[in-house]
mmCIF file of C-alpha atoms in Angstrom:
data_model
loop_
_atom_site.group_PDB
_atom_site.id
_atom_site.type_symbol
_atom_site.label_atom_id
_atom_site.label_comp_id
_atom_site.label_asym_id
_atom_site.label_seq_id
_atom_site.Cartn_x
_atom_site.Cartn_y
_atom_site.Cartn_z
ATOM 1 C CA MET A 1 -10.914 10.149 56.968
ATOM 2 C CA SER A 2 -11.019 13.973 57.072
ATOM 3 C CA THR A 3 -10.645 17.239 58.443
ATOM 4 C CA LEU A 4 -9.427 17.025 62.365
ATOM 5 C CA THR A 5 -7.049 19.811 63.281
ATOM 6 C CA SER A 6 -8.411 21.031 66.582
ATOM 7 C CA ARG A 7 -9.969 18.449 67.576
ATOM 8 C CA ARG A 8 -6.556 16.003 67.337
ATOM 9 C CA CYS A 9 -5.886 16.346 70.967
ATOM 10 C CA LEU A 10 -9.212 16.110 72.497
ATOM 11 C CA ALA A 11 -10.217 13.006 70.147
ATOM 12 C CA LEU A 12 -6.235 10.774 70.110
ATOM 13 C CA SER A 13 -7.774 9.535 73.513
ATOM 14 C CA ALA A 14 -11.110 8.240 72.709
ATOM 15 C CA GLY A 15 -9.639 7.259 69.514
ATOM 16 C CA ALA A 16 -7.192 4.978 70.846
ATOM 17 C CA LEU A 17 -9.984 3.394 73.020
ATOM 18 C CA ALA A 18 -12.146 3.479 70.223
ATOM 19 C CA LEU A 19 -9.224 1.057 67.907
ATOM 20 C CA ILE A 20 -8.472 -1.199 71.297
ATOM 21 C CA ALA A 21 -11.738 -2.833 70.298
ATOM 22 C CA PHE A 22 -11.757 -2.348 67.038
ATOM 23 C CA ALA A 23 -8.392 -3.881 65.747
ATOM 24 C CA GLN A 24 -6.920 -5.701 67.669
ATOM 25 C CA PRO A 25 -3.721 -8.069 65.484
ATOM 26 C CA GLY A 26 -5.852 -11.122 64.633
ATOM 27 C CA ALA A 27 -9.359 -10.283 65.825
ATOM 28 C CA ALA A 28 -12.427 -8.721 64.470
ATOM 29 C CA HIS A 29 -15.671 -6.603 65.021
ATOM 30 C CA ALA A 30 -17.875 -8.853 67.024
ATOM 31 C CA GLY A 31 -20.250 -10.596 64.912
ATOM 32 C CA GLU A 32 -18.803 -9.455 61.561
ATOM 33 C CA PRO A 33 -19.355 -11.795 58.683
ATOM 34 C CA VAL A 34 -16.712 -14.246 58.676
ATOM 35 C CA PRO A 35 -17.076 -15.563 54.328
ATOM 36 C CA PRO A 36 -16.996 -19.781 53.961
ATOM 37 C CA GLY A 37 -14.342 -21.504 54.936
ATOM 38 C CA ALA A 38 -12.671 -19.183 55.960
ATOM 39 C CA THR A 39 -11.453 -16.448 59.678
ATOM 40 C CA ALA A 40 -12.379 -13.647 60.143
ATOM 41 C CA THR A 41 -9.325 -11.108 60.668
ATOM 42 C CA ALA A 42 -7.961 -7.934 60.979
ATOM 43 C CA GLU A 43 -8.385 -7.088 57.300
ATOM 44 C CA ASP A 44 -12.065 -7.864 57.578
ATOM 45 C CA ALA A 45 -12.575 -5.187 59.896
ATOM 46 C CA HIS A 46 -10.453 -2.592 57.846
ATOM 47 C CA HIS A 47 -12.373 -0.227 55.730
ATOM 48 C CA ALA A 48 -12.379 3.036 54.307
ATOM 49 C CA GLY A 49 -13.404 6.074 56.823
ATOM 50 C CA SER A 50 -11.709 2.123 59.635
ATOM 51 C CA GLY A 51 -8.949 5.273 61.129
ATOM 52 C CA LEU A 52 -11.545 8.003 61.191
ATOM 53 C CA ALA A 53 -14.046 7.461 62.554
ATOM 54 C CA ALA A 54 -11.951 5.823 65.457
ATOM 55 C CA LEU A 55 -10.097 8.396 65.858
ATOM 56 C CA THR A 56 -12.390 10.713 66.220
ATOM 57 C CA GLY A 57 -15.515 8.552 67.974
ATOM 58 C CA ARG A 58 -17.573 10.082 64.949
ATOM 59 C CA SER A 59 -19.422 7.346 63.038
ATOM 60 C CA VAL A 60 -22.932 9.020 62.630
ATOM 61 C CA ALA A 61 -23.157 12.308 60.339
ATOM 62 C CA PRO A 62 -25.803 14.520 60.258
ATOM 63 C CA GLN A 63 -27.324 14.099 57.441
ATOM 64 C CA VAL A 64 -25.734 15.292 53.416
ATOM 65 C CA LYS A 65 -29.405 15.637 51.538
ATOM 66 C CA THR A 66 -28.214 16.686 48.447
ATOM 67 C CA GLY A 67 -25.525 14.436 45.835
ATOM 68 C CA LEU A 68 -26.243 11.580 44.198
ATOM 69 C CA ARG A 69 -26.216 9.082 46.937
ATOM 70 C CA GLY A 70 -23.750 6.014 46.839
ATOM 71 C CA LEU A 71 -21.824 3.722 49.796
ATOM 72 C CA ASP A 72 -18.692 1.652 50.198
ATOM 73 C CA VAL A 73 -18.340 -1.434 51.822
ATOM 74 C CA SER A 74 -16.223 -4.152 53.107
ATOM 75 C CA ALA A 75 -16.062 -7.695 54.039
ATOM 76 C CA TYR A 76 -17.953 -6.574 57.786
ATOM 77 C CA GLN A 77 -21.162 -5.779 54.704
ATOM 78 C CA GLY A 78 -20.588 -9.594 54.024
ATOM 79 C CA ASN A 79 -23.610 -10.691 51.256
ATOM 80 C CA VAL A 80 -25.213 -6.938 50.425
ATOM 81 C CA ASN A 81 -29.012 -7.144 49.806
ATOM 82 C CA TRP A 82 -27.679 -5.365 46.429
ATOM 83 C CA SER A 83 -31.275 -4.807 45.042
ATOM 84 C CA ALA A 84 -32.266 -3.238 48.192
ATOM 85 C CA VAL A 85 -29.688 -0.433 48.017
ATOM 86 C CA ARG A 86 -30.524 0.571 44.675
ATOM 87 C CA SER A 87 -34.486 0.291 45.050
ATOM 88 C CA GLY A 88 -33.271 3.158 48.929
ATOM 89 C CA GLY A 89 -31.470 5.108 46.251
ATOM 90 C CA ALA A 90 -28.073 4.746 45.578
ATOM 91 C CA SER A 91 -26.163 4.817 42.326
ATOM 92 C CA PHE A 92 -23.049 3.465 42.883
ATOM 93 C CA ALA A 93 -20.470 1.578 45.363
ATOM 94 C CA TYR A 94 -17.110 1.077 45.944
ATOM 95 C CA VAL A 95 -16.452 -2.731 47.035
ATOM 96 C CA LYS A 96 -13.204 -2.425 48.969
ATOM 97 C CA ALA A 97 -11.339 -5.693 46.911
ATOM 98 C CA THR A 98 -7.022 -6.492 48.943
ATOM 99 C CA GLU A 99 -5.103 -4.960 52.445
ATOM 100 C CA GLY A 100 -1.594 -5.097 51.673
ATOM 101 C CA LEU A 101 -0.033 -8.239 49.643
ATOM 102 C CA THR A 102 -2.182 -10.662 51.847
ATOM 103 C CA TYR A 103 -5.290 -10.239 51.973
ATOM 104 C CA LYS A 104 -8.600 -9.985 49.407
ATOM 105 C CA ASN A 105 -12.095 -9.643 50.683
ATOM 106 C CA ALA A 106 -13.871 -12.733 50.178
ATOM 107 C CA TYR A 107 -17.362 -11.254 49.172
ATOM 108 C CA PHE A 108 -15.709 -8.982 46.681
ATOM 109 C CA SER A 109 -17.687 -11.500 43.620
ATOM 110 C CA GLN A 110 -20.581 -11.232 46.421
ATOM 111 C CA GLN A 111 -20.394 -7.737 47.479
ATOM 112 C CA TYR A 112 -18.310 -6.150 43.182
ATOM 113 C CA ASN A 113 -20.784 -8.664 40.261
ATOM 114 C CA GLY A 114 -23.790 -8.165 43.061
ATOM 115 C CA SER A 115 -23.907 -4.512 43.142
ATOM 116 C CA ALA A 116 -23.192 -3.771 39.210
ATOM 117 C CA ALA A 117 -26.321 -6.923 38.409
ATOM 118 C CA ALA A 118 -28.568 -4.693 40.814
ATOM 119 C CA GLY A 119 -27.757 -1.000 38.543
ATOM 120 C CA LEU A 120 -24.695 0.284 40.241
ATOM 121 C CA VAL A 121 -21.838 1.863 39.112
ATOM 122 C CA ARG A 122 -19.407 0.850 40.762
ATOM 123 C CA GLY A 123 -15.675 -0.095 41.524
ATOM 124 C CA ALA A 124 -13.330 -1.119 43.569
ATOM 125 C CA TYR A 125 -10.793 0.556 46.178
ATOM 126 C CA HIS A 126 -7.172 -0.607 48.131
ATOM 127 C CA PHE A 127 -6.846 -0.242 51.637
ATOM 128 C CA ALA A 128 -2.898 0.794 51.031
ATOM 129 C CA ARG A 129 0.313 -1.050 54.404
ATOM 130 C CA PRO A 130 3.313 0.880 53.435
ATOM 131 C CA GLU A 131 4.393 -0.487 56.435
ATOM 132 C CA ASN A 132 5.004 -3.772 54.655
ATOM 133 C CA SER A 133 5.400 -3.844 50.756
ATOM 134 C CA GLY A 134 5.863 -1.097 47.795
ATOM 135 C CA GLY A 135 3.070 1.324 46.165
ATOM 136 C CA ALA A 136 3.806 -0.251 42.635
ATOM 137 C CA ALA A 137 3.398 -4.262 44.118
ATOM 138 C CA GLN A 138 0.640 -3.099 46.412
ATOM 139 C CA ALA A 139 -0.745 -1.793 43.097
ATOM 140 C CA ASP A 140 -0.450 -4.773 41.375
ATOM 141 C CA ASN A 141 -2.285 -6.894 43.725
ATOM 142 C CA PHE A 142 -4.767 -4.503 43.292
ATOM 143 C CA VAL A 143 -5.784 -4.810 39.629
ATOM 144 C CA ASN A 144 -4.473 -8.516 39.284
ATOM 145 C CA GLN A 145 -7.555 -9.010 42.396
ATOM 146 C CA GLY A 146 -10.283 -7.519 40.665
ATOM 147 C CA GLY A 147 -9.745 -3.504 41.273
ATOM 148 C CA GLY A 148 -8.655 -2.834 37.642
ATOM 149 C CA TRP A 149 -10.948 -0.137 35.027
ATOM 150 C CA LYS A 150 -12.716 -0.972 31.202
ATOM 151 C CA LYS A 151 -14.441 1.464 29.672
ATOM 152 C CA ASP A 152 -17.566 0.492 29.832
ATOM 153 C CA GLY A 153 -20.066 3.219 31.381
ATOM 154 C CA LYS A 154 -19.782 1.170 34.711
ATOM 155 C CA THR A 155 -17.567 1.129 35.926
ATOM 156 C CA LEU A 156 -15.290 3.493 38.376
ATOM 157 C CA PRO A 157 -11.224 3.193 38.517
ATOM 158 C CA GLY A 158 -10.169 2.297 41.382
ATOM 159 C CA ALA A 159 -9.317 4.025 44.925
ATOM 160 C CA LEU A 160 -6.167 4.125 46.397
ATOM 161 C CA ASP A 161 -7.662 4.411 50.708
ATOM 162 C CA ILE A 162 -4.614 5.550 51.751
ATOM 163 C CA GLU A 163 -5.501 7.345 55.801
ATOM 164 C CA TYR A 164 -4.773 6.923 59.974
ATOM 165 C CA SER A 165 -3.845 3.134 60.033
ATOM 166 C CA PRO A 166 -6.698 1.758 61.655
ATOM 167 C CA VAL A 167 -3.645 -1.299 63.564
ATOM 168 C CA HIS A 168 -3.690 -0.149 67.611
ATOM 169 C CA GLY A 169 0.009 1.181 68.195
ATOM 170 C CA ALA A 170 1.115 1.999 64.828
ATOM 171 C CA PRO A 171 2.817 4.427 63.546
ATOM 172 C CA ALA A 172 -0.354 7.381 61.889
ATOM 173 C CA CYS A 173 2.312 7.573 58.912
ATOM 174 C CA TYR A 174 3.012 3.844 59.167
ATOM 175 C CA GLY A 175 6.403 4.473 59.785
ATOM 176 C CA LEU A 176 7.493 6.918 56.591
ATOM 177 C CA GLY A 177 7.927 10.253 56.271
ATOM 178 C CA GLN A 178 6.977 13.016 55.213
ATOM 179 C CA SER A 179 8.102 12.477 51.272
ATOM 180 C CA GLN A 180 8.518 9.002 51.508
ATOM 181 C CA MET A 181 4.626 8.811 51.437
ATOM 182 C CA VAL A 182 4.561 10.655 48.766
ATOM 183 C CA GLY A 183 6.776 8.754 46.516
ATOM 184 C CA TRP A 184 5.152 5.558 47.881
ATOM 185 C CA ILE A 185 1.537 6.982 47.002
ATOM 186 C CA GLY A 186 2.623 7.685 44.024
ATOM 187 C CA ALA A 187 5.078 4.810 42.867
ATOM 188 C CA PHE A 188 0.872 2.828 43.744
ATOM 189 C CA VAL A 189 -0.653 6.403 41.420
ATOM 190 C CA ASP A 190 1.625 5.217 38.235
ATOM 191 C CA ARG A 191 1.577 2.015 38.012
ATOM 192 C CA TYR A 192 -2.535 1.579 38.150
ATOM 193 C CA HIS A 193 -2.482 4.287 35.911
ATOM 194 C CA ALA A 194 -0.197 1.890 33.008
ATOM 195 C CA ARG A 195 -1.357 -1.791 34.754
ATOM 196 C CA THR A 196 -5.237 0.180 33.757
ATOM 197 C CA GLY A 197 -4.726 3.723 31.420
ATOM 198 C CA ARG A 198 -6.766 5.508 34.328
ATOM 199 C CA TYR A 199 -5.060 6.428 37.321
ATOM 200 C CA PRO A 200 -6.371 5.947 40.475
ATOM 201 C CA VAL A 201 -8.803 8.317 42.685
ATOM 202 C CA ILE A 202 -7.405 8.847 45.706
ATOM 203 C CA TYR A 203 -9.320 7.852 49.540
ATOM 204 C CA THR A 204 -8.176 9.969 52.200
ATOM 205 C CA THR A 205 -8.469 13.032 54.958
ATOM 206 C CA THR A 206 -7.454 16.628 55.313
ATOM 207 C CA ASP A 207 -5.499 15.924 58.311
ATOM 208 C CA TRP A 208 -3.860 12.668 57.367
ATOM 209 C CA TRP A 209 -2.905 14.096 54.131
ATOM 210 C CA SER A 210 -1.217 17.210 55.164
ATOM 211 C CA LYS A 211 0.491 15.685 58.336
ATOM 212 C CA CYS A 212 1.541 12.100 56.714
ATOM 213 C CA THR A 213 2.378 14.280 52.973
ATOM 214 C CA GLY A 214 2.773 17.402 53.668
ATOM 215 C CA ASN A 215 -0.313 18.368 51.929
ATOM 216 C CA THR A 216 1.536 17.622 48.127
ATOM 217 C CA ALA A 217 -0.154 18.725 45.465
ATOM 218 C CA ALA A 218 1.542 16.283 43.050
ATOM 219 C CA PHE A 219 -0.983 14.033 42.737
ATOM 220 C CA ALA A 220 -4.037 16.714 42.077
ATOM 221 C CA LYS A 221 -4.105 17.104 38.350
ATOM 222 C CA LYS A 222 -4.052 12.792 37.673
ATOM 223 C CA SER A 223 -5.836 11.335 40.660
ATOM 224 C CA PRO A 224 -9.879 12.528 41.390
ATOM 225 C CA LEU A 225 -10.095 12.995 45.301
ATOM 226 C CA TRP A 226 -12.601 11.206 47.352
ATOM 227 C CA ILE A 227 -12.856 13.415 50.547
ATOM 228 C CA ALA A 228 -13.667 12.384 54.073
ATOM 229 C CA ASN A 229 -15.865 13.930 56.492
ATOM 230 C CA PHE A 230 -17.938 13.547 58.764
ATOM 231 C CA ASN A 231 -18.401 16.429 59.797
ATOM 232 C CA GLY A 232 -20.847 17.628 57.834
ATOM 233 C CA SER A 233 -18.571 19.093 55.133
ATOM 234 C CA PRO A 234 -16.088 18.803 52.215
ATOM 235 C CA ARG A 235 -14.041 21.206 52.857
ATOM 236 C CA PRO A 236 -11.486 21.671 53.314
ATOM 237 C CA LEU A 237 -9.776 19.676 50.841
ATOM 238 C CA PRO A 238 -6.257 19.268 49.990
ATOM 239 C CA HIS A 239 -3.598 21.079 48.992
ATOM 240 C CA GLY A 240 -3.940 21.255 45.155
ATOM 241 C CA TRP A 241 -8.546 19.691 44.581
ATOM 242 C CA SER A 242 -10.451 22.432 43.506
ATOM 243 C CA GLY A 243 -12.808 19.673 43.680
ATOM 244 C CA TYR A 244 -13.634 16.334 44.963
ATOM 245 C CA ALA A 245 -15.015 13.513 43.303
ATOM 246 C CA ILE A 246 -17.336 11.487 45.817
ATOM 247 C CA TRP A 247 -17.429 13.094 49.219
ATOM 248 C CA GLN A 248 -17.891 10.260 52.496
ATOM 249 C CA THR A 249 -19.902 11.865 54.531
ATOM 250 C CA ALA A 250 -19.848 9.392 57.319
ATOM 251 C CA GLU A 251 -19.508 5.251 58.665
ATOM 252 C CA LYS A 252 -23.078 4.766 58.904
ATOM 253 C CA GLY A 253 -26.810 5.640 57.866
ATOM 254 C CA PRO A 254 -29.730 4.034 55.084
ATOM 255 C CA PHE A 255 -27.452 1.802 53.509
ATOM 256 C CA PRO A 256 -24.687 -0.625 53.816
ATOM 257 C CA GLY A 257 -21.051 0.125 55.182
ATOM 258 C CA ASP A 258 -20.167 3.613 54.538
ATOM 259 C CA GLN A 259 -22.203 6.458 53.189
ATOM 260 C CA ASP A 260 -21.198 8.904 50.420
ATOM 261 C CA VAL A 261 -21.862 11.431 47.196
ATOM 262 C CA PHE A 262 -21.607 12.209 44.091
ATOM 263 C CA ASN A 263 -20.619 15.164 43.056
ATOM 264 C CA GLY A 264 -22.758 15.621 39.823
ATOM 265 C CA SER A 265 -25.596 13.906 38.498
ATOM 266 C CA LEU A 266 -26.013 10.506 37.523
ATOM 267 C CA GLN A 267 -25.360 11.388 33.450
ATOM 268 C CA ASP A 268 -21.668 13.129 34.780
ATOM 269 C CA LEU A 269 -21.526 9.797 36.961
ATOM 270 C CA ARG A 270 -21.269 8.034 34.329
ATOM 271 C CA LYS A 271 -18.900 9.964 32.570
ATOM 272 C CA PHE A 272 -16.540 9.900 35.361
ATOM 273 C CA ALA A 273 -17.216 5.737 35.270
ATOM 274 C CA ASN A 274 -15.942 6.502 30.796
ATOM 275 C CA GLY A 275 -12.884 8.610 32.032
ATOM 276 C CA ASP A 276 -14.666 12.134 30.856
ATOM 277 C CA TYR A 277 -15.926 13.725 33.794
ATOM 278 C CA SER A 278 -14.014 16.105 35.446
ATOM 279 C CA PRO A 279 -15.120 17.469 38.989
ATOM 280 C CA PRO A 280 -17.282 20.396 38.825
ATOM 281 C CA THR A 281 -14.264 23.391 41.905
ATOM 282 C CA THR A 282 -15.909 23.415 45.085
ATOM 283 C CA PRO A 283 -16.700 26.296 46.825
ATOM 284 C CA ASP A 284 -16.823 27.958 50.175
ATOM 285 C CA TRP A 285 -17.882 29.905 52.382
ATOM 286 C CA PRO A 286 -16.465 34.065 52.122
ATOM 287 C CA ALA A 287 -15.495 35.638 55.076
ATOM 288 C CA VAL A 288 -16.529 39.587 54.744
ATOM 289 C CA GLN A 289 -15.439 42.245 57.251
ATOM 290 C CA GLN A 290 -14.868 45.681 57.852
ATOM 291 C CA GLY A 291 -13.055 47.673 55.243
ATOM 292 C CA GLN A 292 -14.240 45.413 52.574
ATOM 293 C CA SER A 293 -16.509 46.027 49.900
ATOM 294 C CA GLY A 294 -18.586 44.862 46.712
ATOM 295 C CA PRO A 295 -21.323 42.255 46.118
ATOM 296 C CA GLN A 296 -20.736 40.097 49.137
ATOM 297 C CA VAL A 297 -20.625 42.885 51.570
ATOM 298 C CA THR A 298 -24.509 43.884 49.498
ATOM 299 C CA ALA A 299 -25.699 40.360 49.802
ATOM 300 C CA ALA A 300 -24.827 40.568 53.937
ATOM 301 C CA GLN A 301 -26.928 44.384 53.559
ATOM 302 C CA SER A 302 -29.627 43.147 52.878
ATOM 303 C CA LEU A 303 -29.003 39.628 54.796
ATOM 304 C CA LEU A 304 -28.624 41.225 57.815
ATOM 305 C CA ASN A 305 -31.922 44.053 56.926
ATOM 306 C CA SER A 306 -33.799 40.558 56.256
ATOM 307 C CA HIS A 307 -33.415 39.381 59.468
ATOM 308 C CA GLY A 308 -33.957 43.410 61.228
ATOM 309 C CA SER A 309 -31.581 45.565 60.116
ATOM 310 C CA SER A 310 -31.686 48.749 58.856
ATOM 311 C CA LEU A 311 -28.701 48.569 56.960
ATOM 312 C CA ASN A 312 -28.493 50.958 54.118
ATOM 313 C CA VAL A 313 -27.530 48.523 51.181
ATOM 314 C CA ASP A 314 -23.812 50.183 50.433
ATOM 315 C CA GLY A 315 -21.426 46.751 49.650
ATOM 316 C CA GLN A 316 -19.185 49.760 52.269
ATOM 317 C CA PHE A 317 -18.851 46.824 55.090
ATOM 318 C CA GLY A 318 -17.957 49.932 58.202
ATOM 319 C CA SER A 319 -18.844 50.728 61.396
ATOM 320 C CA GLY A 320 -22.625 50.161 60.958
ATOM 321 C CA THR A 321 -21.948 46.794 58.773
ATOM 322 C CA ARG A 322 -20.921 44.880 61.859
ATOM 323 C CA ASP A 323 -22.753 46.243 64.687
ATOM 324 C CA ALA A 324 -25.343 44.834 63.091
ATOM 325 C CA VAL A 325 -23.096 41.240 61.858
ATOM 326 C CA ILE A 326 -22.047 41.287 66.182
ATOM 327 C CA ALA A 327 -26.073 41.523 66.877
ATOM 328 C CA PHE A 328 -27.099 38.893 65.008
ATOM 329 C CA GLN A 329 -24.605 36.445 66.023
ATOM 330 C CA ASN A 330 -25.054 37.729 69.249
ATOM 331 C CA ALA A 331 -29.370 37.108 68.867
ATOM 332 C CA ASN A 332 -27.702 33.018 66.509
ATOM 333 C CA HIS A 333 -25.494 32.490 69.892
ATOM 334 C CA LEU A 334 -22.275 32.541 67.144
ATOM 335 C CA THR A 335 -19.559 33.472 68.574
ATOM 336 C CA ALA A 336 -19.843 37.870 68.236
ATOM 337 C CA ASP A 337 -16.790 38.524 66.302
ATOM 338 C CA GLY A 338 -18.256 40.581 63.596
ATOM 339 C CA VAL A 339 -16.458 38.789 60.582
ATOM 340 C CA ILE A 340 -18.927 37.121 58.825
ATOM 341 C CA GLY A 341 -17.726 33.572 57.836
ATOM 342 C CA PRO A 342 -19.040 30.002 57.502
ATOM 343 C CA ASN A 343 -21.282 29.858 60.155
ATOM 344 C CA THR A 344 -22.317 33.183 60.009
ATOM 345 C CA TRP A 345 -23.549 32.450 56.361
ATOM 346 C CA LYS A 346 -25.718 30.085 56.957
ATOM 347 C CA ALA A 347 -27.552 31.730 60.061
ATOM 348 C CA LEU A 348 -27.806 34.102 57.245
ATOM 349 C CA VAL A 349 -28.815 32.474 54.003
ATOM 350 C CA VAL A 350 -33.534 32.078 53.891
ATOM 351 C CA THR A 351 -34.080 29.887 51.127
ATOM 352 C CA THR A 352 -35.970 31.669 48.402
ATOM 353 C CA GLN A 353 -37.272 30.967 45.072
ATOM 354 C CA SER A 354 -40.696 32.083 43.005
ATOM 355 C CA GLY A 355 -43.078 34.913 44.838
ATOM 356 C CA ALA A 356 -40.683 35.435 47.337
ATOM 357 C CA SER A 357 -40.742 39.409 47.181
ATOM 358 C CA GLY A 358 -37.985 41.250 50.053
ATOM 359 C CA PRO A 359 -33.942 41.915 50.604
ATOM 360 C CA ALA A 360 -32.872 38.271 50.519
ATOM 361 C CA VAL A 361 -34.085 38.508 47.151
ATOM 362 C CA LYS A 362 -32.578 41.452 46.655
ATOM 363 C CA ALA A 363 -29.089 39.852 47.850
ATOM 364 C CA VAL A 364 -29.815 36.972 45.299
ATOM 365 C CA GLN A 365 -30.782 39.810 42.298
ATOM 366 C CA SER A 366 -27.760 41.229 43.847
ATOM 367 C CA LEU A 367 -25.733 37.878 43.523
ATOM 368 C CA LEU A 368 -26.452 37.296 40.696
ATOM 369 C CA ASN A 369 -26.183 40.190 39.157
ATOM 370 C CA SER A 370 -21.984 39.545 39.778
ATOM 371 C CA HIS A 371 -21.781 36.447 38.216
ATOM 372 C CA GLY A 372 -23.212 37.839 35.254
ATOM 373 C CA SER A 373 -26.831 38.538 34.682
ATOM 374 C CA SER A 374 -28.692 41.924 34.161
ATOM 375 C CA LEU A 375 -31.516 41.855 36.494
ATOM 376 C CA ASN A 376 -33.700 44.747 38.114
ATOM 377 C CA VAL A 377 -32.731 44.146 41.940
ATOM 378 C CA ASP A 378 -36.591 44.950 42.398
ATOM 379 C CA GLY A 379 -36.130 41.984 46.295
ATOM 380 C CA GLN A 380 -39.197 40.559 44.171
ATOM 381 C CA PHE A 381 -38.173 37.009 42.276
ATOM 382 C CA GLY A 382 -40.506 36.442 39.291
ATOM 383 C CA GLY A 383 -39.919 34.523 36.399
ATOM 384 C CA GLY A 384 -36.871 36.240 34.879
ATOM 385 C CA THR A 385 -34.919 36.113 38.691
ATOM 386 C CA ARG A 386 -35.714 32.470 38.253
ATOM 387 C CA ASP A 387 -34.478 31.466 34.663
ATOM 388 C CA ALA A 388 -31.069 33.389 35.904
ATOM 389 C CA VAL A 389 -31.386 31.113 39.278
ATOM 390 C CA ILE A 390 -31.579 27.869 36.354
ATOM 391 C CA ALA A 391 -29.059 29.232 34.109
ATOM 392 C CA PHE A 392 -27.007 29.805 37.287
ATOM 393 C CA GLN A 393 -27.732 26.359 39.204
ATOM 394 C CA ASN A 394 -26.696 24.650 35.362
ATOM 395 C CA ALA A 395 -23.406 26.474 34.913
ATOM 396 C CA ASN A 396 -22.513 25.310 38.622
ATOM 397 C CA HIS A 397 -23.197 21.337 38.399
ATOM 398 C CA LEU A 398 -26.407 22.383 40.873
ATOM 399 C CA THR A 399 -29.543 21.141 40.668
ATOM 400 C CA ALA A 400 -32.455 23.224 38.036
ATOM 401 C CA ASP A 401 -34.718 23.315 40.566
ATOM 402 C CA GLY A 402 -35.206 27.486 40.331
ATOM 403 C CA VAL A 403 -35.026 27.254 44.176
ATOM 404 C CA VAL A 404 -31.824 29.291 46.415
ATOM 405 C CA GLY A 405 -30.589 26.674 49.376
ATOM 406 C CA PRO A 406 -27.981 26.306 50.801
ATOM 407 C CA ASN A 407 -25.973 24.949 47.637
ATOM 408 C CA THR A 408 -26.961 27.787 45.532
ATOM 409 C CA TRP A 409 -26.033 29.969 47.986
ATOM 410 C CA LEU A 410 -22.867 29.172 48.601
ATOM 411 C CA ALA A 411 -21.959 29.175 44.751
ATOM 412 C CA LEU A 412 -23.329 32.624 45.085
ATOM 413 C CA LEU A 413 -21.328 34.087 47.072
ATOM 414 C CA SER A 414 -17.599 32.314 46.426
#
């Protein structure tokens, strides 16, 4: 599940080969757990992100060091040692319950109840198969097989996993047109709400959502978003969602199953379980170029000076600033186009904290002032600047440590 547009053509051939080995009907991963008294099936190997991993050929992503960590599991993980998962730092889990109308995870009870017993906030998810039955019928099956919800502070709303088909040779959109797919999802979402009182989380990738629903915004005000992206960033998000609740970051990592982060604190997670949480807006690095002016340009000029330039920090992106940007991009092996986009910003920003001084601190102070602070832009990171940083971090649901790292820079520049 993720954004794949630029690499789809290169990835499809590798993805198709991976799918042949991964999801042949009636087969499963070599060595995958087989439920007692049962035979392993293709559905046992289907999990949140199996279509994405096969399409991209990517399962291990850059490590995400921020956010509340969690995981999602399916029958492929078998009996999970939840005590070890909890002691390893996980706070939440999603467990595959059902797929289509006929499949139920034979390990569901051990995984769903075991995660709760270990102290994790947990929920269930349904792997959608729109080609074989209607959305309302699959929602009913999901709820009937354990995918419901109750307001107890430890049960997350059920999730609809809607992504690229993991079945070799199947159409990416399950043979449905965009309007048909929107109707199918709507039937599932509304039936789940009618049965439980909560709208389900929607798990998807921006690429699949754009291709198969026309990038509809029809569900953004109902269903929280569980975005999958193995490229080290949750963005871009599907149309209509300004923020995400959960981000699936990789298919493999320190926990069993897929790796996830929650967009908030542990308190926010429990609010989410109870239905009292709205995900914060997910900022994106701005594109800044010649002809623009304002706080972002001021910050860029100060940051360029911190890397050796000698610009007049006037907030005006003229030819001198463009030349400095190109020189910086060349020195850092970036595309030398003179435009400050995500990659250039990530190279420019430097972690800044109490005791620091210089142009980067001036950039922080000027950006804080653009968000309502009243700091003296003197380039000295003292107590007043630290207090302003902490206040900004609290207001933007960031770790309030007074340190201006990448996430705080991103929010300041947005």
